[in-house]
CSV table of C-alpha atoms in Angstrom, one decimal:
chain,number,residue,atom,x,y,z
U,1,MET,CA,0.1,0.2,-0.5
U,2,GLY,CA,3.1,2.4,0.7
U,3,GLU,CA,3.9,2.4,-3.1
U,4,VAL,CA,0.4,3.3,-4.3
U,5,ALA,CA,0.7,6.8,-2.7
U,6,VAL,CA,3.4,7.7,-4.8
U,7,ILE,CA,0.7,7.6,-7.7
U,8,GLU,CA,0.8,11.5,-9.0
U,9,LEU,CA,-2.2,13.0,-11.0
U,10,ARG,CA,-0.3,12.9,-14.7
U,11,HIS,CA,-0.2,9.0,-14.1
U,12,LEU,CA,-3.7,8.9,-14.5
U,13,ARG,CA,-4.2,11.0,-17.4
U,14,TYR,CA,-1.3,9.4,-19.3
U,15,PHE,CA,-2.6,6.1,-18.7
U,16,ILE,CA,-6.4,7.0,-19.3
U,17,ALA,CA,-5.1,9.1,-22.2
U,18,ALA,CA,-3.0,5.4,-24.0
U,19,ALA,CA,-6.6,3.3,-22.9
U,20,ASP,CA,-8.4,5.8,-25.0
U,21,HIS,CA,-6.1,5.7,-28.2
U,22,GLY,CA,-4.5,2.6,-27.7
U,23,SER,CA,-1.1,3.9,-28.3
U,24,PHE,CA,1.1,5.5,-26.4
U,25,ARG,CA,2.2,7.5,-29.8
U,26,LYS,CA,-1.2,9.3,-30.3
U,27,ALA,CA,-1.9,9.2,-26.3
U,28,GLY,CA,1.5,11.5,-26.6
U,29,ALA,CA,0.6,13.4,-29.4
U,30,ASP,CA,-3.1,14.5,-28.3
U,31,ILE,CA,-2.0,15.7,-24.6
U,32,GLY,CA,1.2,17.1,-25.5
U,33,VAL,CA,4.2,14.6,-23.9
U,34,GLN,CA,6.6,12.5,-25.9
U,35,GLU,CA,5.9,8.8,-26.6
U,36,SER,CA,8.5,8.2,-24.5
U,37,ALA,CA,7.7,10.0,-21.4
U,38,ILE,CA,3.7,8.4,-21.6
U,39,SER,CA,5.9,5.0,-21.4
U,40,ARG,CA,7.7,5.6,-19.0
U,41,ARG,CA,5.3,7.0,-16.4
U,42,ILE,CA,2.6,4.3,-17.2
U,43,ARG,CA,5.6,1.7,-16.3
U,44,ASP,CA,5.7,3.2,-13.2
U,45,LEU,CA,2.6,3.4,-12.1
U,46,GLU,CA,2.4,-0.4,-12.7
U,47,ASP,CA,5.5,-1.1,-11.3
U,48,ALA,CA,3.8,0.7,-8.0
U,49,LEU,CA,0.5,-1.2,-8.8
U,50,GLY,CA,2.1,-4.2,-8.9
U,51,ALA,CA,-0.1,-5.2,-11.6
U,52,SER,CA,0.4,-4.8,-15.8
U,53,LEU,CA,-2.0,-1.9,-17.1
U,54,PHE,CA,-1.3,-3.0,-20.9
U,55,GLN,CA,-0.7,-5.5,-23.5
U,56,ARG,CA,1.9,-3.7,-25.6
U,57,HIS,CA,2.4,-4.9,-29.5
U,58,SER,CA,3.5,-3.4,-32.9
U,59,GLY,CA,0.3,-1.3,-33.3
U,60,GLY,CA,0.3,-0.2,-29.8
U,61,VAL,CA,-1.0,-1.2,-26.8
U,62,LEU,CA,-4.3,-3.5,-25.6
U,63,LEU,CA,-5.5,-3.4,-21.4
U,64,THR,CA,-4.9,-5.7,-19.5
U,65,HIS,CA,-7.7,-7.7,-17.2
U,66,ALA,CA,-6.2,-5.3,-14.5
U,67,GLY,CA,-5.9,-2.5,-16.7
U,68,GLN,CA,-9.9,-2.3,-17.5
U,69,ARG,CA,-10.4,-2.7,-13.5
U,70,PHE,CA,-8.0,0.2,-12.7
U,71,LEU,CA,-9.4,2.5,-15.7
U,72,CYS,CA,-13.0,3.0,-14.1
U,73,ARG,CA,-11.8,4.3,-11.2
U,74,ALA,CA,-9.2,6.3,-12.6
U,75,ARG,CA,-11.7,8.5,-14.4
U,76,ALA,CA,-13.7,8.3,-11.4
U,77,ALA,CA,-10.7,9.8,-9.5
U,78,LEU,CA,-10.1,11.9,-11.8
U,79,GLN,CA,-13.8,13.5,-12.7
U,80,GLN,CA,-13.5,13.7,-8.6
U,81,ILE,CA,-10.9,15.7,-8.7
U,82,HIS,CA,-12.2,18.1,-11.6
U,83,HIS,CA,-15.3,18.6,-9.8
U,84,GLY,CA,-13.5,19.7,-6.8
U,85,ALA,CA,-11.2,21.9,-8.8
U,86,LYS,CA,-13.8,23.6,-10.0
U,87,ASP,CA,-16.0,24.0,-7.2
U,88,VAL,CA,-12.8,26.1,-5.4
U,89,ALA,CA,-12.1,28.2,-8.3
U,90,ALA,CA,-15.5,28.9,-8.0
U,91,ILE,CA,-15.4,30.0,-4.6
U,92,GLY,CA,-12.3,31.9,-5.4
U,93,ARG,CA,-14.3,33.6,-8.3
U,94,SER,CA,-16.7,34.4,-5.2
U,95,GLU,CA,-19.1,32.9,-7.7
U,96,ASP,CA,-19.7,30.7,-4.7
U,97,GLY,CA,-19.7,30.5,-1.2
U,98,ARG,CA,-21.0,32.6,1.9
U,99,VAL,CA,-20.3,35.4,3.8
U,100,LYS,CA,-21.6,36.7,7.1
U,101,VAL,CA,-21.8,40.1,7.7
U,102,GLY,CA,-22.6,42.4,11.0
U,103,ILE,CA,-24.6,45.6,10.2
U,104,PHE,CA,-24.9,48.6,12.2
U,105,SER,CA,-26.7,50.7,9.8
U,106,SER,CA,-30.3,50.8,7.7
U,107,LEU,CA,-30.5,48.8,4.8
U,108,ALA,CA,-32.9,51.8,3.6
U,109,SER,CA,-30.2,53.3,1.3
U,110,GLY,CA,-27.2,54.9,1.3
U,111,PHE,CA,-23.7,53.4,0.6
U,112,LEU,CA,-24.8,49.5,2.3
U,113,ALA,CA,-27.6,49.3,0.3
U,114,ASP,CA,-25.6,50.2,-2.5
U,115,LEU,CA,-22.9,47.4,-1.5
U,116,LEU,CA,-24.8,44.8,-1.1
U,117,ARG,CA,-27.0,45.2,-3.8
U,118,ALA,CA,-24.2,45.6,-6.5
U,119,TYR,CA,-22.3,42.5,-4.8
U,120,ASP,CA,-25.4,40.2,-5.2
U,121,ARG,CA,-25.5,41.4,-9.0
U,122,ASP,CA,-21.9,40.8,-9.6
U,123,HIS,CA,-21.5,37.5,-7.3
U,124,ALA,CA,-25.3,36.1,-7.4
U,125,GLY,CA,-23.8,32.3,-6.4
U,126,VAL,CA,-22.6,34.1,-2.6
U,127,MET,CA,-24.9,33.6,0.4
U,128,VAL,CA,-24.7,36.6,2.3
U,129,ASP,CA,-25.9,36.5,6.0
U,130,LEU,CA,-26.7,39.6,7.7
U,131,VAL,CA,-26.6,40.1,11.4
U,132,ASP,CA,-27.4,43.1,13.4
U,133,GLY,CA,-25.7,43.7,16.5
U,134,ASN,CA,-23.7,46.7,18.6
U,135,PRO,CA,-20.0,47.2,17.9
U,136,PRO,CA,-18.5,45.5,20.1
U,137,GLU,CA,-20.6,42.6,19.4
U,138,HIS,CA,-19.9,42.5,16.2
U,139,VAL,CA,-16.0,43.1,16.7
U,140,ALA,CA,-15.9,40.2,18.9
U,141,ALA,CA,-17.5,38.2,16.4
U,142,VAL,CA,-15.1,38.8,13.7
U,143,ARG,CA,-12.1,38.5,15.9
U,144,GLN,CA,-13.4,35.1,17.1
U,145,LEU,CA,-13.9,34.1,12.6
U,146,GLN,CA,-17.5,33.8,13.3
U,147,LEU,CA,-18.5,36.7,11.1
U,148,ASP,CA,-16.5,37.6,8.1
U,149,VAL,CA,-16.3,41.1,8.2
U,150,ALA,CA,-18.5,44.1,10.2
U,151,PHE,CA,-19.3,47.4,8.6
U,152,ILE,CA,-20.0,49.6,12.1
U,153,THR,CA,-19.6,53.0,13.4
U,154,GLY,CA,-16.3,55.2,13.8
U,155,THR,CA,-12.9,55.1,13.0
U,156,SER,CA,-11.8,53.0,16.0
U,157,GLN,CA,-8.6,51.0,15.5
U,158,TRP,CA,-9.4,47.4,17.7
U,159,PRO,CA,-6.8,45.0,18.2
U,160,GLY,CA,-6.5,41.8,16.5
U,161,CYS,CA,-8.6,43.8,13.5
U,162,GLU,CA,-8.2,45.4,10.2
U,163,THR,CA,-10.4,49.0,9.9
U,164,GLU,CA,-11.0,51.3,7.2
U,165,ASN,CA,-13.2,54.1,7.0
U,166,LEU,CA,-15.3,53.8,3.9
U,167,TRP,CA,-18.3,56.6,4.3
U,168,PHE,CA,-20.4,59.2,6.1
U,169,GLU,CA,-23.8,59.7,7.1
U,170,ARG,CA,-25.2,62.9,8.3
U,171,VAL,CA,-27.0,62.8,11.7
U,172,PHE,CA,-30.5,63.1,12.3
U,173,VAL,CA,-33.0,64.3,14.6
U,174,VAL,CA,-36.5,62.3,14.2
U,175,LEU,CA,-39.2,64.5,15.5
U,176,PRO,CA,-43.3,64.4,15.8
U,177,ILE,CA,-44.8,66.2,12.4
U,178,ASP,CA,-46.4,68.5,14.8
U,179,HIS,CA,-43.1,69.6,17.2
U,180,PRO,CA,-42.3,73.1,17.2
U,181,LEU,CA,-38.5,72.2,15.5
U,182,THR,CA,-40.3,70.8,13.0
U,183,ALA,CA,-40.3,74.7,11.2
U,184,LYS,CA,-36.5,74.8,11.3
U,185,SER,CA,-34.3,73.2,8.2
U,186,ARG,CA,-31.8,71.8,10.4
U,187,LEU,CA,-31.0,72.2,13.9
U,188,ASP,CA,-28.2,72.5,16.1
U,189,TRP,CA,-27.3,71.0,20.0
U,190,GLN,CA,-28.3,73.9,21.3
U,191,ASP,CA,-31.8,73.4,19.9
U,192,LEU,CA,-32.4,70.0,21.5
U,193,ALA,CA,-30.5,70.5,24.9
U,194,HIS,CA,-34.0,70.5,27.0
U,195,GLU,CA,-35.6,67.7,24.8
U,196,THR,CA,-36.4,64.3,26.2
U,197,PHE,CA,-34.9,61.8,23.8
U,198,ILE,CA,-35.9,57.7,23.6
U,199,VAL,CA,-33.6,55.3,22.7
U,200,SER,CA,-33.8,51.0,22.2
U,201,GLU,CA,-32.6,48.6,24.4
U,202,ALA,CA,-31.2,46.8,21.1
U,203,ALA,CA,-28.4,48.2,18.9
U,204,PRO,CA,-27.8,50.9,18.2
U,205,GLY,CA,-29.8,52.2,21.4
U,206,GLN,CA,-27.1,52.3,24.0
U,207,GLU,CA,-24.7,53.8,20.8
U,208,ILE,CA,-27.2,56.4,20.0
U,209,ARG,CA,-27.6,56.9,24.2
U,210,ASP,CA,-23.4,57.9,24.2
U,211,TYR,CA,-23.7,59.6,21.6
U,212,LEU,CA,-26.4,62.0,23.3
U,213,VAL,CA,-25.0,62.1,26.5
U,214,GLN,CA,-21.1,63.1,24.5
U,215,ARG,CA,-22.9,66.7,22.5
U,216,LEU,CA,-25.3,67.6,25.0
U,217,ALA,CA,-22.9,67.5,27.7
U,218,ALA,CA,-20.1,69.5,26.0
U,219,LEU,CA,-23.1,72.7,26.1
U,220,GLY,CA,-23.0,72.1,30.0
U,221,HIS,CA,-26.6,70.1,29.6
U,222,HIS,CA,-27.4,66.5,31.4
U,223,PRO,CA,-29.8,65.0,28.6
U,224,ASP,CA,-33.2,63.1,30.0
U,225,ILE,CA,-32.9,60.0,27.9
U,226,GLN,CA,-35.3,57.3,28.0
U,227,LEU,CA,-34.4,53.7,27.5
U,228,GLN,CA,-37.8,52.0,25.5
U,229,PHE,CA,-38.0,48.1,24.6
U,230,VAL,CA,-39.0,48.0,21.3
U,231,GLY,CA,-37.2,47.6,18.3
U,232,ARG,CA,-36.7,50.5,15.7
U,233,ASP,CA,-40.6,50.5,13.9
U,234,ASN,CA,-41.5,50.8,17.2
U,235,MET,CA,-39.2,53.9,18.5
U,236,LEU,CA,-40.3,55.6,15.6
U,237,SER,CA,-43.9,55.2,16.8
U,238,LEU,CA,-43.1,56.3,20.1
U,239,VAL,CA,-41.8,59.5,18.4
U,240,ALA,CA,-44.7,59.6,16.7
U,241,VAL,CA,-47.0,59.8,19.9
U,242,GLY,CA,-44.9,62.0,21.5
U,243,ARG,CA,-42.8,60.3,24.1
U,244,GLY,CA,-39.8,61.7,23.0
U,245,LEU,CA,-37.0,62.0,19.9
U,246,THR,CA,-34.9,59.7,18.9
U,247,LEU,CA,-31.5,59.8,16.7
U,248,THR,CA,-31.1,58.1,13.2
U,249,SER,CA,-28.1,58.1,11.0
U,250,GLU,CA,-29.0,59.2,7.3
U,251,ALA,CA,-29.7,56.3,5.7
U,252,THR,CA,-33.0,55.6,7.4
U,253,THR,CA,-34.5,58.4,6.2
U,254,VAL,CA,-35.8,57.3,3.0
U,255,ALA,CA,-38.3,55.4,5.1
U,256,ARG,CA,-41.4,57.4,5.7
U,257,PHE,CA,-43.7,56.6,9.1
U,258,PRO,CA,-46.8,58.5,9.8
U,259,GLY,CA,-46.3,60.9,12.1
U,260,ILE,CA,-42.3,61.7,12.2
U,261,VAL,CA,-40.0,64.2,10.4
U,262,TYR,CA,-36.6,63.3,9.9
U,263,ARG,CA,-34.2,66.9,10.6
U,264,PRO,CA,-30.5,67.2,9.7
U,265,VAL,CA,-28.7,68.2,13.0
U,266,ALA,CA,-25.7,70.8,11.7
U,267,ASP,CA,-22.6,69.4,11.1
U,268,GLU,CA,-22.6,66.1,12.2
U,269,ILE,CA,-21.4,63.7,10.3
U,270,LEU,CA,-21.3,60.1,11.3
U,271,PRO,CA,-18.0,57.9,9.8
U,272,PHE,CA,-18.6,54.2,8.9
U,273,SER,CA,-15.9,51.4,8.9
U,274,ALA,CA,-15.8,48.3,7.7
U,275,VAL,CA,-13.6,45.4,10.1
U,276,TRP,CA,-12.9,42.2,9.6
U,277,SER,CA,-9.8,40.1,10.8
U,278,PRO,CA,-6.8,38.7,8.7
U,279,ARG,CA,-6.3,35.7,9.9
U,280,ASN,CA,-9.9,36.1,7.2
U,281,ASP,CA,-8.8,33.9,4.3
U,282,ASN,CA,-12.4,33.5,2.7
U,283,PRO,CA,-12.5,35.1,-0.4
U,284,ALA,CA,-15.7,36.2,-1.0
U,285,CYS,CA,-15.5,38.5,1.7
U,286,ARG,CA,-12.3,39.8,0.2
U,287,ARG,CA,-14.5,40.7,-3.1
U,288,LEU,CA,-16.8,42.2,-0.9
U,289,LEU,CA,-14.1,44.2,0.9
U,290,SER,CA,-12.4,45.1,-2.7
U,291,LEU,CA,-15.5,46.0,-3.9
U,292,ALA,CA,-16.4,48.7,-1.1
U,293,ARG,CA,-13.3,50.1,-1.8
U,294,SER,CA,-13.7,50.8,-5.2
U,295,MET,CA,-17.2,52.2,-4.2
U,296,SER,CA,-15.7,54.5,-1.3
U,297,ARG,CA,-13.2,56.1,-3.6
U,298,SER,CA,-16.0,56.8,-6.1
U,299,ALA,CA,-18.5,58.4,-3.7
U,300,ALA,CA,-15.3,60.4,-2.2
U,301,ALA,CA,-14.5,61.1,-6.0
U,302,THR,CA,-18.4,62.4,-7.1
U,303,ILE,CA,-18.0,64.5,-3.6
U,304,ILE,CA,-15.2,66.8,-4.4
U,305,GLN,CA,-16.3,66.8,-8.5
U,306,ALA,CA,-19.6,68.2,-7.2
U,307,THR,CA,-17.8,70.9,-4.4
U,308,ALA,CA,-16.1,72.1,-6.8
U,309,VAL,CA,-18.9,72.5,-9.6
U,310,ILE,CA,-20.4,74.4,-6.4
U,311,LEU,CA,-17.4,76.9,-5.1
U,312,LEU,CA,-16.6,77.5,-9.1
U,313,THR,CA,-20.5,78.7,-9.2
U,314,SER,CA,-21.1,80.2,-6.2
U,315,SER,CA,-20.7,83.9,-4.8
U,316,PRO,CA,-17.1,84.4,-3.4
U,317,LEU,CA,-18.4,85.3,-0.1
U,318,GLN,CA,-20.6,82.0,0.4
U,319,ILE,CA,-19.4,78.4,1.5
U,320,PRO,CA,-21.3,75.9,0.7
U,321,ASP,CA,-21.6,72.7,2.8
U,322,PRO,CA,-21.4,69.7,0.3
U,323,TRP,CA,-22.9,67.7,3.2
U,324,LEU,CA,-26.8,69.3,2.7
């Protein structure tokens, strides 16, 4: 048994070609190998197997009984290897496979929605599993390779992970439709200093609470923030009935909900980053990150071009805000 292990793929290829053509010379011509090499490798194979596979004669070769038995196995072995190679190649090209993605942003619109739509179009055979959660949970899962990549807020560097900033979203306040602040096109933190806010127990509730505390504490105010044990849609319903205001990112604002309006907070931009493990070797994830980088560069170039056009066509005394 020990010698059988030295059989190489070329041994099987040469053997099958010789069996199909009935000649070492014709087999060599078909696969581009010298006849002498075909003969030598098949002799090595016969030595490894301990049995003659061909009867040699002046007109060519004929399979022996052992050769006929081995031919079926050899064909099956090469076919399995061929199928396996195709499967692996498909995964490497991201034509197949699975990628698990942690998200911390709405898929209603914006960069993340566009990214996943484009990825699905280019790699329809890849299964994309989306997991909601907060940044610390996502990063822990990324480190343990339970998630391939997480798209989260902030630009923090997480130990043991790679991080890349990809896009920005404006911060919006969600207000009841009859709230006095709806008269303003955008709000300052000073406008919000004495308002009551509500946040969800679930993500991203804690992050919104921390964000509010940080911003309003800088104005010398301790915000009134009430915890609600409901999901995102019901949070909006609570805002609509006057239980309090809440914050959201720009991507969610395309979702129209009865009884609420959105107003941007002046000069508040929320960065979003991709976080992944350098130990992750999932080709489908690498393709997703590559596409994300390409889209991020395109979006940045578009903003720069649009800003340049505005600057060239505006009064010298006007400084346009490219995020409005």
